[in-house]
Coordinates of C-alpha atoms and ligand atoms in Angstrom, one line a residue:
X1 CA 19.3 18.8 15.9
X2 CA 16.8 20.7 17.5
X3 CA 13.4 21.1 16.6
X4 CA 12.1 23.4 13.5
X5 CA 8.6 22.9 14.6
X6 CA 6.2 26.0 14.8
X7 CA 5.6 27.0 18.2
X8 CA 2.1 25.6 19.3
X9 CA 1.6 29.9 19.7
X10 CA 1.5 29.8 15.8
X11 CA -2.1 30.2 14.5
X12 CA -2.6 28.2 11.7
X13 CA -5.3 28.4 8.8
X14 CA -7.0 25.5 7.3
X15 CA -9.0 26.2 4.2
X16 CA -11.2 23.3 3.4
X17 CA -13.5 22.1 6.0
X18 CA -14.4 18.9 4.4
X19 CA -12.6 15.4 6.0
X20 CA -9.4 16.0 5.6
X21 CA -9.0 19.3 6.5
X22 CA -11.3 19.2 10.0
X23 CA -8.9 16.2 10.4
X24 CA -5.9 17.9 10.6
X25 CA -7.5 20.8 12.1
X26 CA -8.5 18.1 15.2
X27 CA -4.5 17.3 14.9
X28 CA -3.6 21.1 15.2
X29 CA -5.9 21.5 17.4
X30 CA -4.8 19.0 20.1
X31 CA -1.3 20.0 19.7
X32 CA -2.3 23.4 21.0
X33 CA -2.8 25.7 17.5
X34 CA -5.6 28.2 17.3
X35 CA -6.9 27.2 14.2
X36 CA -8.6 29.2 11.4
X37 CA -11.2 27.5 9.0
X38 CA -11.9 28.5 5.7
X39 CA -14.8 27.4 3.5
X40 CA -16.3 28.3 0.2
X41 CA -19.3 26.7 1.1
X42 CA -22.2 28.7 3.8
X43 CA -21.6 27.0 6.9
X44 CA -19.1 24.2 6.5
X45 CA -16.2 25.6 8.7
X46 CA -19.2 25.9 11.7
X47 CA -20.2 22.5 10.4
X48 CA -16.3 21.2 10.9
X49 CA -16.0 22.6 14.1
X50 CA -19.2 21.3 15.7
X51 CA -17.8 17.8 14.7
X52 CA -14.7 18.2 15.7
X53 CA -15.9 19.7 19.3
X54 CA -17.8 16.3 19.5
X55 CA -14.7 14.2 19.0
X56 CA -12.8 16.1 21.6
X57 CA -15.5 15.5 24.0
X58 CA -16.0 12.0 23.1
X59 CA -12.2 11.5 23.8
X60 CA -12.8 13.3 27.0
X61 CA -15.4 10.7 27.9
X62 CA -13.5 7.9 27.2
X63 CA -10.7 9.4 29.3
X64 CA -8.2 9.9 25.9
X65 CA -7.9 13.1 26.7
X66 CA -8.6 15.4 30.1
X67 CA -12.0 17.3 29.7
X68 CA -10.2 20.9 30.7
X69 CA -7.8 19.6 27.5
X70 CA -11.0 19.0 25.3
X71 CA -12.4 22.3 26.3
X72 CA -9.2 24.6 25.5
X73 CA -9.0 22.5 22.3
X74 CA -12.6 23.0 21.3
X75 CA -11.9 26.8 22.0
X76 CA -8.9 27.3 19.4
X77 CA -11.2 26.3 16.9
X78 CA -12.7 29.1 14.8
X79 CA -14.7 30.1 11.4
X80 CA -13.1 32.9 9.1
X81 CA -15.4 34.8 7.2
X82 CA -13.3 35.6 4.5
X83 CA -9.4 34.7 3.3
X84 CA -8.3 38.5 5.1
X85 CA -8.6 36.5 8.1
X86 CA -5.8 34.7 7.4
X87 CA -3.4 37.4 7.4
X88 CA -1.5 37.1 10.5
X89 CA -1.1 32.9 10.1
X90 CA 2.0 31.5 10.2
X91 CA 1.1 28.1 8.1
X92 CA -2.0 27.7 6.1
X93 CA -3.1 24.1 4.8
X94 CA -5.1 24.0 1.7
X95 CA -7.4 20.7 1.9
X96 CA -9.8 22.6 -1.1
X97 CA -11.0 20.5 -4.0
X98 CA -8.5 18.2 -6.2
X99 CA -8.3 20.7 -9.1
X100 CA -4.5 22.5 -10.0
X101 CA -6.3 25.4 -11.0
X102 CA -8.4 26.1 -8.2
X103 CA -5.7 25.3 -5.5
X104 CA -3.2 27.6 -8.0
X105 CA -5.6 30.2 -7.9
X106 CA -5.6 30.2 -3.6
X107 CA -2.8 30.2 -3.2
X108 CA -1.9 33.1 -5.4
X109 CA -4.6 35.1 -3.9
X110 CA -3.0 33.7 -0.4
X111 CA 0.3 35.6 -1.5
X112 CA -1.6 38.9 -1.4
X113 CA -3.3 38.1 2.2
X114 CA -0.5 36.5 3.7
X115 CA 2.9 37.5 5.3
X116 CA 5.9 36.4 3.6
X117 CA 7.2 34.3 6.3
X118 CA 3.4 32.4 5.9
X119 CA 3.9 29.0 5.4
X120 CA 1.7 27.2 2.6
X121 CA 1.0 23.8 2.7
X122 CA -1.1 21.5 0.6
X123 CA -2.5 18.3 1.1
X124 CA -3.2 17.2 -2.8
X125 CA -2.9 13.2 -2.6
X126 CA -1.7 13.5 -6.5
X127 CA -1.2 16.8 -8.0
X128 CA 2.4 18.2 -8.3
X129 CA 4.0 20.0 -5.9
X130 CA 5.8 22.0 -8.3
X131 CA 2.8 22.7 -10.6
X132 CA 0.8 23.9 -7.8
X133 CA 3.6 26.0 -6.3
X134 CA 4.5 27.6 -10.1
X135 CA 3.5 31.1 -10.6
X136 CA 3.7 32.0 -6.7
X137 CA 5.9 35.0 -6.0
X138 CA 7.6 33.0 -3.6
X139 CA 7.1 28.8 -4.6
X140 CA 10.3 28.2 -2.4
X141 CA 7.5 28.4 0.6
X142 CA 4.8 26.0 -0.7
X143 CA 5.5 22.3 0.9
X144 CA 2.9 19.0 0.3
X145 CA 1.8 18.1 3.4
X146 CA 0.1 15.2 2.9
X147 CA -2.1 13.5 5.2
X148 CA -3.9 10.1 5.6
X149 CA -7.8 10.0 5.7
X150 CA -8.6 10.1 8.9
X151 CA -6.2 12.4 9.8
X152 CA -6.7 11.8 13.4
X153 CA -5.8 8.2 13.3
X154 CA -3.1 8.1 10.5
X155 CA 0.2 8.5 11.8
X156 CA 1.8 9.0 8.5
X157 CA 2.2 12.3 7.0
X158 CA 4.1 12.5 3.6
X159 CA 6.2 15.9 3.5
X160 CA 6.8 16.5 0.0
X161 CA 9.2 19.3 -2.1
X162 CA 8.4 20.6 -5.4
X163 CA 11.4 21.5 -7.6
X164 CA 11.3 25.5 -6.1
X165 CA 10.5 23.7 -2.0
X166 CA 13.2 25.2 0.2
X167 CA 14.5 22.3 2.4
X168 CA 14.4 24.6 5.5
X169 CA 10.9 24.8 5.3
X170 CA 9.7 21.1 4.4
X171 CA 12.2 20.9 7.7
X172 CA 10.0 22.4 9.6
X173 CA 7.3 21.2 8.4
X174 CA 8.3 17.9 9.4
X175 CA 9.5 18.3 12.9
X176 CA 5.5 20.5 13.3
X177 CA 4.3 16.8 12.3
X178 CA 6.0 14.9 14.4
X179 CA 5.5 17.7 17.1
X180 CA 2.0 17.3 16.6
X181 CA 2.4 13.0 17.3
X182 CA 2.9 12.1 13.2
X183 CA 5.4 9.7 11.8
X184 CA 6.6 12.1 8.7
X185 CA 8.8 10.7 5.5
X186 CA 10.1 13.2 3.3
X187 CA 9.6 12.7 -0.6
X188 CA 10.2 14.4 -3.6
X189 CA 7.1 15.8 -5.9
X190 CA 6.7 12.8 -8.2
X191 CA 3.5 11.4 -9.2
X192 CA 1.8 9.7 -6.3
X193 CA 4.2 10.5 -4.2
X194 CA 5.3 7.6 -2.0
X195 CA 2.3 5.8 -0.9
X196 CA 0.4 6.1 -4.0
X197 CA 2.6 5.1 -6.5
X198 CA 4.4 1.9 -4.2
X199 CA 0.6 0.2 -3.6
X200 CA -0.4 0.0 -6.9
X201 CA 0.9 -3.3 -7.5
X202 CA -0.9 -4.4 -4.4
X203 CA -4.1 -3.5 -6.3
X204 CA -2.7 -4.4 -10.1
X205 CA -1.4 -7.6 -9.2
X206 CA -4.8 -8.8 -7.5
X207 CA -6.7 -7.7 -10.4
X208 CA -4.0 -9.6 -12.7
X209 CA -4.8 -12.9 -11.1
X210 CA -8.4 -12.2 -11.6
X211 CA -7.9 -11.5 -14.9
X212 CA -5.9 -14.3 -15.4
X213 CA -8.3 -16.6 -13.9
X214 CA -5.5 -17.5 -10.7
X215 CA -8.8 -17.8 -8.6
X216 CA -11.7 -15.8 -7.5
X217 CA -11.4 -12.1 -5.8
X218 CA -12.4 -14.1 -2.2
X219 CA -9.8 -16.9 -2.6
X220 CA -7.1 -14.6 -3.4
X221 CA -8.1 -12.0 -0.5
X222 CA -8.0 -14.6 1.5
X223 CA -4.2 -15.7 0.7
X224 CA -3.4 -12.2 1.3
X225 CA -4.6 -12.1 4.4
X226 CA -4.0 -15.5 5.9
X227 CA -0.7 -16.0 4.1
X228 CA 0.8 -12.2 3.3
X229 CA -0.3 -11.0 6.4
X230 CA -2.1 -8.0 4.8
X231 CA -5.2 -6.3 6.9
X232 CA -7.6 -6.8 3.7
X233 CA -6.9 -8.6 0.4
X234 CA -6.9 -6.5 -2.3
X235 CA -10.1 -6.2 -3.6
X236 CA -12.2 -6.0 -0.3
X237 CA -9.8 -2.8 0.2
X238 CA -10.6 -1.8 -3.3
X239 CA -14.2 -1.6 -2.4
X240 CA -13.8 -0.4 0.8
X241 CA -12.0 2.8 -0.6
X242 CA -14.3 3.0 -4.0
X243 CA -13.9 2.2 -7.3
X244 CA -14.0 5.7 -9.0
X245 CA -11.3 6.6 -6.6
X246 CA -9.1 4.0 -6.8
X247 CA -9.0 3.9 -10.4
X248 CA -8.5 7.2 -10.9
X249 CA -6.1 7.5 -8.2
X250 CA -3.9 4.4 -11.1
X251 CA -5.6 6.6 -13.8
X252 CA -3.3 9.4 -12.5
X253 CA 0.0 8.0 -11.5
X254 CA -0.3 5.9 -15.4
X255 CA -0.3 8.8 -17.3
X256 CA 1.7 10.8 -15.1
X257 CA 4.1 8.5 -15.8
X258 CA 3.3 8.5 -19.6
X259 CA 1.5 5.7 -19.6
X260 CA 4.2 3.3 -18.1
X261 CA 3.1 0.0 -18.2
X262 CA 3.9 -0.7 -14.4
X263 CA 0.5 1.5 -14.1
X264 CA -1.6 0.3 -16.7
X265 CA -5.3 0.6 -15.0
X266 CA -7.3 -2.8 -15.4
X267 CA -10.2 -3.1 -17.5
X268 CA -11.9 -5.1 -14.6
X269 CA -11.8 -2.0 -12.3
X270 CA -13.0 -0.1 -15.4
X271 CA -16.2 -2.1 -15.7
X272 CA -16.9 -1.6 -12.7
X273 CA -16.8 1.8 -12.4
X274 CA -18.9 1.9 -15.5
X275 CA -21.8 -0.1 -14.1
X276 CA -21.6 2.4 -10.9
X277 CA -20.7 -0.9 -8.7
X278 CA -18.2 1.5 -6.8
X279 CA -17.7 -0.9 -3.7
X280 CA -19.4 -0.5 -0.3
X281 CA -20.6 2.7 -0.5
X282 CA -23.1 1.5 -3.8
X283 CA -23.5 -2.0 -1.9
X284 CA -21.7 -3.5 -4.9
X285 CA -18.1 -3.7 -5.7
X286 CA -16.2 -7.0 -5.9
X287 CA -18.3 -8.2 -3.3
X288 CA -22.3 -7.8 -2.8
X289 CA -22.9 -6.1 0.2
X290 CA -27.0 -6.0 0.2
X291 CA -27.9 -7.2 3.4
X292 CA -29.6 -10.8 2.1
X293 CA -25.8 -11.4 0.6
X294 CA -24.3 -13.9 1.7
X295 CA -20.7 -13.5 2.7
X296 CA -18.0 -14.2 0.1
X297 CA -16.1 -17.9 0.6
X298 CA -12.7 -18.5 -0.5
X299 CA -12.2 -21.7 -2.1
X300 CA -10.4 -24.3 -0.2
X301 CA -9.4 -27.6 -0.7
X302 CA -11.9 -30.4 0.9
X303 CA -9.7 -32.5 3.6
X304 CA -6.8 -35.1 1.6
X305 CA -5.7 -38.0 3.2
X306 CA -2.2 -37.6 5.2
X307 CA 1.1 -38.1 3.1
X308 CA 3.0 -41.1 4.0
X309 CA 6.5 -40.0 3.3
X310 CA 7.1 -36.5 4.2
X311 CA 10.7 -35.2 3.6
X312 CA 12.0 -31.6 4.3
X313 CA 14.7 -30.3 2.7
X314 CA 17.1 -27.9 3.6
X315 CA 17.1 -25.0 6.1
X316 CA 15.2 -22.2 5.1
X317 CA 13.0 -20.3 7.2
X318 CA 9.7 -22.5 5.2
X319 CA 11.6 -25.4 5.7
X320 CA 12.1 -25.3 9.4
X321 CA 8.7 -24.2 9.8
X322 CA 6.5 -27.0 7.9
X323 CA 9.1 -29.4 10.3
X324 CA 7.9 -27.7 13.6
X325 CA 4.2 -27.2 12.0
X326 CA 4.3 -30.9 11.5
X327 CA 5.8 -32.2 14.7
X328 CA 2.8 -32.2 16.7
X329 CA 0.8 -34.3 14.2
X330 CA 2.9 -38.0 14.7
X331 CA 3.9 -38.4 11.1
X332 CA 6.9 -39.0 10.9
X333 CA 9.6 -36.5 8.9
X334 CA 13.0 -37.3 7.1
X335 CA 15.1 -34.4 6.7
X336 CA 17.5 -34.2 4.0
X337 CA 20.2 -31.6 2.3
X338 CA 18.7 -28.6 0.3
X339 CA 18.1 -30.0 -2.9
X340 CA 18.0 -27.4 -6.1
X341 CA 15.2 -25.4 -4.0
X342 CA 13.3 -28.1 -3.3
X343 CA 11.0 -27.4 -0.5
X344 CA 9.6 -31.3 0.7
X345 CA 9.0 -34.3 -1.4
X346 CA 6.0 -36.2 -0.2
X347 CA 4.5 -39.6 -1.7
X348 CA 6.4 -39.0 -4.1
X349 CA 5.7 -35.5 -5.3
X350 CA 8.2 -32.7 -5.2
X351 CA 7.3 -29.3 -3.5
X352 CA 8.8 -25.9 -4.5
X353 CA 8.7 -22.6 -3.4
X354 CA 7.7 -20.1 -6.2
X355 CA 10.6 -18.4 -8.5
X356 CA 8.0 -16.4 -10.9
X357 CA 8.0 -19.8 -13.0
X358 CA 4.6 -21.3 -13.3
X359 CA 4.8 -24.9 -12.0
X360 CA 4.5 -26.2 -15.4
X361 CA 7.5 -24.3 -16.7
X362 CA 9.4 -25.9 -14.0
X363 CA 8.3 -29.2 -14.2
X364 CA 9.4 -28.8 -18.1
X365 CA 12.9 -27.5 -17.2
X366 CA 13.4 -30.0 -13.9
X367 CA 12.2 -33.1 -16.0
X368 CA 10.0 -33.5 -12.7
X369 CA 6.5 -34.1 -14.1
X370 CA 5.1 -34.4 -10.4
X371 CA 5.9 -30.9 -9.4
X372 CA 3.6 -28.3 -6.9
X373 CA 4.8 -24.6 -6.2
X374 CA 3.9 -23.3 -2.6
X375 CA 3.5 -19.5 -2.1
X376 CA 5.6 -17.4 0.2
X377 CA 4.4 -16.3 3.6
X378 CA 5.1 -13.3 5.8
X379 CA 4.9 -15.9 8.9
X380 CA 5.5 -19.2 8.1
X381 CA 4.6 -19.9 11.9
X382 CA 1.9 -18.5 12.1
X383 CA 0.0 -18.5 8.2
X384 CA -3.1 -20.1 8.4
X385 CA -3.6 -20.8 4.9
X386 CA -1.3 -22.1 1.8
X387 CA -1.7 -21.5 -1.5
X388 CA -0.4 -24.0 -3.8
X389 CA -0.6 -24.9 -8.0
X390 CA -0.2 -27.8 -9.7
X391 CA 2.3 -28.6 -13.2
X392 CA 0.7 -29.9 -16.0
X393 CA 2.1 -32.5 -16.2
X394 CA 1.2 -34.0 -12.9
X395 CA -1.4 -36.3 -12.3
X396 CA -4.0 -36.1 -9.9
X397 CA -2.1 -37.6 -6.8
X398 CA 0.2 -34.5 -7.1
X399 CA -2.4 -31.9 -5.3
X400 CA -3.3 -34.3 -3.5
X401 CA -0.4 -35.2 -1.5
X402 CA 0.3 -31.5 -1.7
X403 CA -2.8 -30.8 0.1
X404 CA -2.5 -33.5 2.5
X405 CA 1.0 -32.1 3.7
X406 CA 0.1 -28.6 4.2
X407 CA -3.7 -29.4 5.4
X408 CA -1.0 -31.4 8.1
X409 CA 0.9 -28.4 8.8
X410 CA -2.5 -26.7 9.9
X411 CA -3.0 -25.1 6.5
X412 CA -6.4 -24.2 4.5
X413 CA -5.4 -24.7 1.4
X414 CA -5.9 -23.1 -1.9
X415 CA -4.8 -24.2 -5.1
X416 CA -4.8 -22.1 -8.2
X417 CA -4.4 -21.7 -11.4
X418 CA -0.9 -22.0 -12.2
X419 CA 0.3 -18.7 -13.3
X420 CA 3.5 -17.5 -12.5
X421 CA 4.3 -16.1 -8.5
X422 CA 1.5 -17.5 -7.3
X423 CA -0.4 -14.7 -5.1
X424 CA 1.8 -13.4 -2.5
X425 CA 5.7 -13.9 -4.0
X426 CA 4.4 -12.1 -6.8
X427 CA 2.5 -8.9 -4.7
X428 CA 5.3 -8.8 -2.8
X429 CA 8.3 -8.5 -5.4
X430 CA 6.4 -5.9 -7.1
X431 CA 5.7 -3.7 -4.3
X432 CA 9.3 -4.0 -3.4
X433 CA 10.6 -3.9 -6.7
X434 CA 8.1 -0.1 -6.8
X435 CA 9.5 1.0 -3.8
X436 CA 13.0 0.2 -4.9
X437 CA 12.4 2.1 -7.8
X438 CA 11.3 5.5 -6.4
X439 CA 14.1 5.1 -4.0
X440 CA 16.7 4.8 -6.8
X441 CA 14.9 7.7 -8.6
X442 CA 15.9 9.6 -5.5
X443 CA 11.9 10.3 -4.4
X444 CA 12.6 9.3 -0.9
X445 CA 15.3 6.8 1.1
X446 CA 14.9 3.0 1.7
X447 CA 13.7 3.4 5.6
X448 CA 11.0 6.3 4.3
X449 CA 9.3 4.1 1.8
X450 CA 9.1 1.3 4.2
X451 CA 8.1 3.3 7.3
X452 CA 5.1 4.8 4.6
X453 CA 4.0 1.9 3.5
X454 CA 2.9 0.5 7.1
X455 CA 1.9 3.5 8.4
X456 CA 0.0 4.7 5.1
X457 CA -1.4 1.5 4.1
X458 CA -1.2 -0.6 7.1
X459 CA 1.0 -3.3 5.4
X460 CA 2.3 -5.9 7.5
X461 CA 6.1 -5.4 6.7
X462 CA 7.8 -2.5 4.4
X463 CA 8.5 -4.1 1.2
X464 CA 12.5 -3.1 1.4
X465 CA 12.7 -5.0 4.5
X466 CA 10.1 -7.9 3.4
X467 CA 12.1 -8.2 0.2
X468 CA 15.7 -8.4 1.9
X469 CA 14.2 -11.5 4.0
X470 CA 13.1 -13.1 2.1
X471 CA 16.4 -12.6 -0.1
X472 CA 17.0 -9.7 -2.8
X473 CA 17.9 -12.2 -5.2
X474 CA 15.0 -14.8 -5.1
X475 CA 13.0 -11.2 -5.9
X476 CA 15.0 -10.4 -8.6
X477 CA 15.1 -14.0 -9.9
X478 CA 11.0 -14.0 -9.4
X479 CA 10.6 -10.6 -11.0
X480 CA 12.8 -11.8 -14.1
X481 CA 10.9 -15.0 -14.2
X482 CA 7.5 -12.8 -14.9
X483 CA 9.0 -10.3 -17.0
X484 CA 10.6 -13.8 -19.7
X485 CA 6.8 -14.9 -18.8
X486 CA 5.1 -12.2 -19.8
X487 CA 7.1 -10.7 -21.9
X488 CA 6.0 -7.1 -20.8
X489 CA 8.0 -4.6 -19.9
X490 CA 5.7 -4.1 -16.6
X491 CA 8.1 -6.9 -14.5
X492 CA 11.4 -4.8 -15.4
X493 CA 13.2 -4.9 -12.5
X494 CA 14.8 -2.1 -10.5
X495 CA 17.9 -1.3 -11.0
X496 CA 18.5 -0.5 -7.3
X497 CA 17.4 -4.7 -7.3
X498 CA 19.8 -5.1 -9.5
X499 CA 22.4 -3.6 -8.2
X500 CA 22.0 -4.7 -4.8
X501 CA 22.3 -8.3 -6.2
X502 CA 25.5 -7.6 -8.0
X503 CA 26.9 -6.4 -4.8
X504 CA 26.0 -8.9 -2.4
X505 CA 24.0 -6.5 -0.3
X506 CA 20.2 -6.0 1.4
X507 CA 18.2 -3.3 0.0
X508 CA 18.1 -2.0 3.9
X509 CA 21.7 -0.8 3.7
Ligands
NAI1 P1 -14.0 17.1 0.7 O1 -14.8 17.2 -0.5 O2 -14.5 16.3 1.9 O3 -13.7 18.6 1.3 C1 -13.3 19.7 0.5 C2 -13.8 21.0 1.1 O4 -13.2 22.1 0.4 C3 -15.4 21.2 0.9 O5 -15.9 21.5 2.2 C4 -15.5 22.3 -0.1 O6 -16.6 23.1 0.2 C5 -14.2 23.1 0.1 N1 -13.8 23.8 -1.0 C6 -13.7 23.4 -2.3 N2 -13.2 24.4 -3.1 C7 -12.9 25.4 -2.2 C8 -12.2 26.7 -2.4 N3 -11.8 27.1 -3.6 N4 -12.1 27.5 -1.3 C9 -12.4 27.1 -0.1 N5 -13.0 25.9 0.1 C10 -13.2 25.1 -0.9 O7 -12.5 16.7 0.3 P2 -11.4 15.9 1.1 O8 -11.6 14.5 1.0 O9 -11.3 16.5 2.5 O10 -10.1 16.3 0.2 C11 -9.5 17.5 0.3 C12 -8.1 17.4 -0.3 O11 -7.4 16.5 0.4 C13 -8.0 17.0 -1.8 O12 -7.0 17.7 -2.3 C14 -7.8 15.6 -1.7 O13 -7.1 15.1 -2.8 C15 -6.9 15.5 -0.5 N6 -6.8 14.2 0.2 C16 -7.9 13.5 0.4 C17 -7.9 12.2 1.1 C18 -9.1 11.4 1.3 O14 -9.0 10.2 1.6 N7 -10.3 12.0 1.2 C19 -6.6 11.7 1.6 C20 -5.5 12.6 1.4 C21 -5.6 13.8 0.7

């Protein structure tokens, strides 16, 4: 098909001059747009522009783009005076204040400036589409456009239809992102849209193993990075994007979605937020960041001795892995037959791969009284640290033969508490098990919710994808494992998990 996107000849309004609006006026900018800021407050828009001149000629200097490029750029910026400037644009993107009121109000006083081929864009990161658009004369023209902060660097741009959203337009919408160098997704006007909704396990679970006393918040950042794969473990990203707005951001989507609780906010983020440690930017979140503080230290287990009788079994991807991990170190390995999910037995002391079950529910069911669970990793090649929990019922030579083997295998290890899907298996079947849901609720496809997820949140993998390998049923057999746990109606499963189990097929179809 060819491209809907507006000619680069299209001048384009941006009302909002704060970050995210002289961020996509940068993007617009670049791709060629004369661009048209509009600001309540004196001075921003001239503000916006100076700063976004000195990007353009800081690219230029470090050869990113050609100085005659930077220049033109730098030119198609401009200030309006007043909203009458905007009369002859053929898009305008509203980047105002998060309020439905005010941004209803603009754009019904846009309606009387503005031709009625105008397109109107918004970039809310959580108000609806359709609530915004109601009470236009024309709502079939108002599209979400919604941009990741900074706007330069983010190739993700959500494109999102309210209920009145003509598809033609969010079409063309789309193709003017991706003609201006974006990776868009489509979505459907639902609270948080795509990104917003699908990563708040990655921040409820974290604060869940807090709460449940799994380990500390450095520990268990540290098994999201070193084992999931994740940039930043949940709650150095929590304080890295602020406590006020990341719990109002779960505030939001939980009683959007009348109070479901796959949303419930955490009273640890709460306290927080009341004692005004809002993360970095107050030096105190999680994590002291005065500059006499010392730097937060997972807890790791002090060196075991090395296992005597190591034996892998089966074939799975963690399987063959630990046997190649441990080739180079001279002990010798016996393989044997998969054995009722058993991952190794060493000294003694059976290994498993977390199901949701704790350890000790396991060792209870299996009879096995020394019994460890092992986390999931997104490399098992590569991971650099294992986190492990002991049954009850063990003794103390169960962690440490555990321990030994994995400290072997070139693992930092971390035990925890034993609550059920350890750290990662558990993250990970709940953001997949989100991101199934808004796909079977029709808010976007399988390939859009993956692709947003990296690209709006940086994860290593898209959950749909992370979730088929490591098997759609071991996912729906850990999520029902938490929800018989638990008992809460916050591990439902999908029923797109469901039914992709019943079939027989990947979630990726
Ligand atoms: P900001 O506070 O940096 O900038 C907002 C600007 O809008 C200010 O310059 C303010 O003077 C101006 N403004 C407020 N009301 C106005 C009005 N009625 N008419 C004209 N100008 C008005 O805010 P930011 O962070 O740029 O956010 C803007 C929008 O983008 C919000 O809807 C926000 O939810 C959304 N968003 C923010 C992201 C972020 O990470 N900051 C990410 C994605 C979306």
């Amino acid at each position: 098909m060819s491209s809907r996107a507006l000619s680069p000849r299209t001048p384009i309004g941006i009302i909002g001059a704060g970050a995210m609006g002289a961020g996509i006026a940068q993007v617009a900018a670049a791709a060629g747009h004369a661009v048209h800021f509009l600001d309540a407050r004196d001075g921003a828009a001239a503000q916006a522009i100076a700063g976004i001149q000195a990007q353009f000629d800081n690219m230029a200097a470090k050869g990113k783009m050609s100085a005659k490029a930077a220049q033109a750029a730098s030119q198609r910026l401009h200030a309006a005076a007043s909203m009458a400037e905007l009369a002859s644009m053929g898009l305008v993107v509203e980047a105002i204040v998060e309020n439905l009121e005010v941004k209803r109000d603009l754009f019904r006083q846009l309606e009387t400036v503005c031709s009625a081929s105008c397109i109107f864009a918004t970039n809310t990161s959580s108000i609806s589409i359709t609530s915004i658009a109601a009470g236009l004369n024309n709502p079939a023209r108002l599209v979400g456009m919604h941009f990741f902060n900074p706007a330069p660097l983010m190739a993700l741009v959500e494109i999102i239809s309210g209920l009145a959203t003509d598809v033609s337009v969010a079409g063309v919408l789309f193709d003017t992102a991706k003609a201006w160098g974006k990776i868009p997704v489509f979505a459907k006007s639902t609270p948080g849209f795509i990104v917003n909704r699908v990563a708040r396990p990655f921040y409820a679970e974290g604060l869940r193993l807090l709460q449940e006393g799994a380990a500390d918040s450095a520990t268990i950042d540290a098994i999201l990075r070193e084992l999931g794969g994740f940039r930043m473990g949940p709650f150095e990203l929590m304080d890295m994007i602020g406590h006020d707005v990341n719990f109002a951001v779960t505030q939001s989507v939980w009683r959007a979605f009348y109070n479901d609780p796959r949303f419930l906010p955490s009273l640890i983020q709460q306290e927080l937020v009341e004692a005004g440690y809002l993360g970095k930017k107050t030096k105190r979140g999680f994590y002291n960041y005065a500059e006499s503080a010392s730097a937060p230290v997972a807890h790791t287990q002090a060196t075991a001795p090395c296992p005597k009788d190591i034996t892998v079994h089966g074939e799975s991807r963690a399987a063959t892995a630990l046997v190649t991990r441990l080739a180079n170190t001279g002990l010798k390995v016996h393989r044997a037959p998969a054995q009722q999910e058993c991952l190794a037995q060493v000294d003694g002391v059976r290994i498993f791969q977390t199901d949701g079950r704790t350890a000790t529910l396991r060792a209870q069911v299996t009879g096995v009284s020394q019994l460890v669970l092992c986390d999931v990793a997104l490399n098992h090649d590569t991971a650099t640290r294992m986190a492990i929990s002991v049954a009850q019922q063990a003794d103390a030579s169960a962690l440490q033969a555990a321990t030994g083997l994995f400290q072997a295998a070139g693992y930092a290890v971390s035990c925890l508490r034993d609550v059920p899907g350890l750290a990662v298996m558990r993250t990970v079947a709940m953001l997949a098990n989100e991101a199934a849901d808004a796909v079977n609720q029709g808010v976007c496809d399988a390939l859009s919710a993956d692709t947003a997820m990296r690209l709006g949140v940086n994860y290593p993998r898209g959950p749909l994808a992370w979730a088929d390998d490591i098997g759609v049923a071991h996912i729906h057999k850990v999520l029902k494992h938490l929800g018989d746990f638990y008992g809460e109606d916050r591990y439902r499963v999908s029923p797109l998990i469901q039914q992709s189990v019943y079939a027989g097929k990947p979630l990726h179809v």
